[in-house]
CSV table of C-alpha atoms in Angstrom, one decimal:
chain,number,residue,atom,x,y,z
A,1,MET,CA,134.6,27.0,65.5
A,2,LEU,CA,138.4,26.7,67.0
A,3,SER,CA,138.5,29.1,69.9
A,4,VAL,CA,141.5,31.7,69.7
A,5,PRO,CA,142.7,30.7,73.2
A,6,ASP,CA,142.9,27.1,71.8
A,7,LEU,CA,144.9,28.3,69.0
A,8,LYS,CA,146.9,30.2,71.3
A,9,ALA,CA,147.8,27.2,73.6
A,10,PHE,CA,148.8,25.4,70.4
A,11,CYS,CA,151.1,28.1,69.3
A,12,THR,CA,152.7,28.4,72.9
A,13,ASP,CA,153.2,24.5,73.1
A,14,VAL,CA,154.4,24.1,69.6
A,15,VAL,CA,157.1,27.0,70.2
A,16,ALA,CA,158.1,25.0,73.6
A,17,THR,CA,158.3,21.8,71.9
A,18,VAL,CA,160.1,22.4,68.4
A,19,PRO,CA,163.7,23.3,69.1
A,20,GLY,CA,164.4,26.3,66.8
A,21,LEU,CA,161.3,28.1,66.8
A,22,SER,CA,161.8,31.4,68.6
A,23,SER,CA,158.4,32.8,69.2
A,24,TYR,CA,154.8,33.1,67.6
A,25,ILE,CA,152.6,35.8,66.2
A,26,MET,CA,148.8,35.4,65.8
A,27,ILE,CA,147.4,37.8,62.8
A,28,VAL,CA,144.6,38.4,60.7
A,29,GLY,CA,146.3,39.0,57.5
A,30,GLU,CA,149.2,40.3,55.6
A,31,LYS,CA,149.1,44.2,56.9
A,32,HIS,CA,148.8,42.5,60.5
A,33,LEU,CA,151.9,40.5,59.7
A,34,ALA,CA,153.7,43.4,58.4
A,35,LYS,CA,153.2,45.3,61.7
A,36,HIS,CA,154.3,42.5,64.0
A,37,ILE,CA,157.6,41.6,61.5
A,38,ALA,CA,158.6,45.1,61.6
A,39,HIS,CA,159.3,45.1,65.1
A,40,LYS,CA,161.2,41.8,65.6
A,41,ARG,CA,164.8,41.8,65.7
A,42,ILE,CA,166.6,39.1,63.7
A,43,GLU,CA,167.4,37.2,66.7
A,44,GLU,CA,163.8,36.5,67.3
A,45,PHE,CA,163.4,34.4,64.2
A,46,PRO,CA,162.4,31.6,62.8
A,47,VAL,CA,159.0,32.6,63.8
A,48,LEU,CA,155.6,30.6,63.7
A,49,VAL,CA,152.8,32.9,62.4
A,50,ALA,CA,149.4,31.6,63.0
A,51,LEU,CA,146.2,33.3,61.2
A,52,TYR,CA,143.3,33.5,63.4
A,53,PRO,CA,141.1,30.7,62.4
A,54,SER,CA,138.1,31.2,59.6
A,55,ALA,CA,135.2,29.0,59.1
A,56,ASN,CA,132.2,28.1,57.6
A,57,GLY,CA,129.2,26.8,58.9
A,58,THR,CA,127.8,23.4,57.6
A,59,GLY,CA,124.9,21.1,58.4
A,60,PRO,CA,121.4,20.4,57.3
A,61,ASN,CA,120.0,22.5,60.3
A,62,LEU,CA,121.2,24.8,63.2
A,63,ASP,CA,120.7,21.8,65.4
A,64,ASN,CA,123.6,20.0,63.6
A,65,LEU,CA,125.8,22.8,62.9
A,66,GLN,CA,129.1,22.2,62.6
A,67,TYR,CA,132.2,24.7,61.3
A,68,ALA,CA,134.7,23.8,58.5
A,69,ASN,CA,137.7,25.7,59.6
A,70,GLU,CA,140.7,26.6,57.6
A,71,LEU,CA,143.9,27.1,59.6
A,72,ASP,CA,146.7,28.7,58.0
A,73,PHE,CA,150.3,29.0,59.5
A,74,PHE,CA,153.8,30.4,58.2
A,75,VAL,CA,157.3,29.6,59.6
A,76,LEU,CA,159.3,32.6,58.5
A,77,LYS,CA,162.9,33.4,58.9
A,78,LYS,CA,164.0,37.3,58.6
A,79,ILE,CA,166.5,37.9,55.7
A,80,PRO,CA,168.6,41.2,56.4
A,81,ASP,CA,169.9,41.8,52.8
A,82,TYR,CA,168.7,39.7,50.0
A,83,SER,CA,171.4,41.1,47.6
A,84,ALA,CA,174.2,39.9,50.0
A,85,ARG,CA,172.9,36.3,50.4
A,86,THR,CA,174.4,33.6,48.8
A,87,TYR,CA,172.6,30.7,47.0
A,88,LYS,CA,174.0,28.2,49.6
A,89,THR,CA,172.7,30.6,52.4
A,90,GLU,CA,169.3,30.6,50.7
A,91,GLU,CA,169.2,26.9,50.6
A,92,ASP,CA,170.0,26.6,54.2
A,93,ASP,CA,167.4,29.0,55.1
A,94,TYR,CA,164.8,27.2,53.3
A,95,THR,CA,166.1,23.9,54.7
A,96,GLU,CA,165.9,25.1,58.2
A,97,THR,CA,162.5,26.5,57.9
A,98,GLN,CA,161.2,23.4,56.2
A,99,ASP,CA,162.4,21.2,58.9
A,100,LEU,CA,160.7,23.6,61.5
A,101,THR,CA,157.5,23.4,59.3
A,102,LEU,CA,157.5,19.6,59.2
A,103,ALA,CA,158.2,19.4,62.9
A,104,VAL,CA,155.1,21.6,63.5
A,105,ILE,CA,153.3,18.9,61.4
A,106,GLN,CA,154.7,16.1,63.2
A,107,PHE,CA,153.6,17.8,66.6
A,108,ILE,CA,150.2,17.9,65.2
A,109,LYS,CA,150.4,14.1,64.5
A,110,ASP,CA,151.9,13.2,67.8
A,111,ASN,CA,149.3,15.2,69.7
A,112,GLN,CA,146.0,14.5,67.9
A,113,GLY,CA,145.0,12.2,70.5
A,114,LYS,CA,146.2,14.0,73.8
A,115,PRO,CA,143.5,15.4,76.1
A,116,ALA,CA,144.5,18.9,75.5
A,117,TYR,CA,144.0,18.6,71.5
A,118,CYS,CA,141.7,15.6,70.9
A,119,LYS,CA,138.6,17.8,70.4
A,120,TRP,CA,140.3,19.5,67.5
A,121,LEU,CA,143.7,18.1,66.2
A,122,GLY,CA,142.1,14.7,65.9
A,123,LYS,CA,139.8,16.1,63.4
A,124,VAL,CA,142.4,17.5,60.9
A,125,ASN,CA,141.8,16.4,57.3
A,126,PRO,CA,144.9,14.9,56.2
A,127,ASN,CA,144.1,15.5,52.5
A,128,SER,CA,143.7,19.2,53.2
A,129,ILE,CA,147.3,19.7,54.2
A,130,GLY,CA,149.1,21.9,51.9
A,131,ILE,CA,152.7,23.3,52.2
A,132,ASP,CA,154.2,25.9,50.1
A,133,PRO,CA,157.6,27.9,49.9
A,134,GLU,CA,157.4,31.5,50.5
A,135,TYR,CA,160.1,34.2,49.3
A,136,ASN,CA,160.5,37.7,50.4
A,137,TYR,CA,157.2,37.8,52.1
A,138,HIS,CA,157.7,41.0,54.3
A,139,ASP,CA,161.6,40.6,54.1
A,140,CYS,CA,161.2,36.8,55.3
A,141,ASP,CA,161.7,33.2,53.6
A,142,GLY,CA,160.2,30.4,54.8
A,143,TRP,CA,157.1,28.1,54.4
A,144,SER,CA,153.3,28.5,54.7
A,145,PHE,CA,151.1,25.5,55.4
A,146,SER,CA,147.5,25.1,55.9
A,147,PHE,CA,145.1,22.2,56.9
A,148,GLY,CA,141.1,22.0,57.2
A,149,LEU,CA,139.3,20.4,60.2
A,150,MET,CA,135.7,20.2,61.4
A,151,THR,CA,134.3,21.5,64.9
A,152,SER,CA,130.9,21.6,66.5
């Protein structure tokens, strides 16, 4: 299973590498996200949100146990007033957060063979990558993305 320290190191490196991402948050679920988002100032967005990894065991026996991991992320931007936002501003917000989302995925592609990441980024199943827009998710807009990978 992907370790929490490995995910934390990944998030730290992504925020340091991808211009425009202000910080990251690691969460368990929606209520946990709401708790952390509520305390962030508008200047602290866009933010990378990573869900702690989930995994299911797979293999013919315990000696050959592997974990099918599902990793879920968001790139979110706080919207201070939905009623005052123009359609153009909405499009700009989605463009900005989509560009950041694609930059994170590019980071994965660029770093899959590097020593710090080869033990897990190199195992990302490209057919499992999914990207979806998010609207008014705890007063934020942006994108969610997920992918699967196998670890031992």
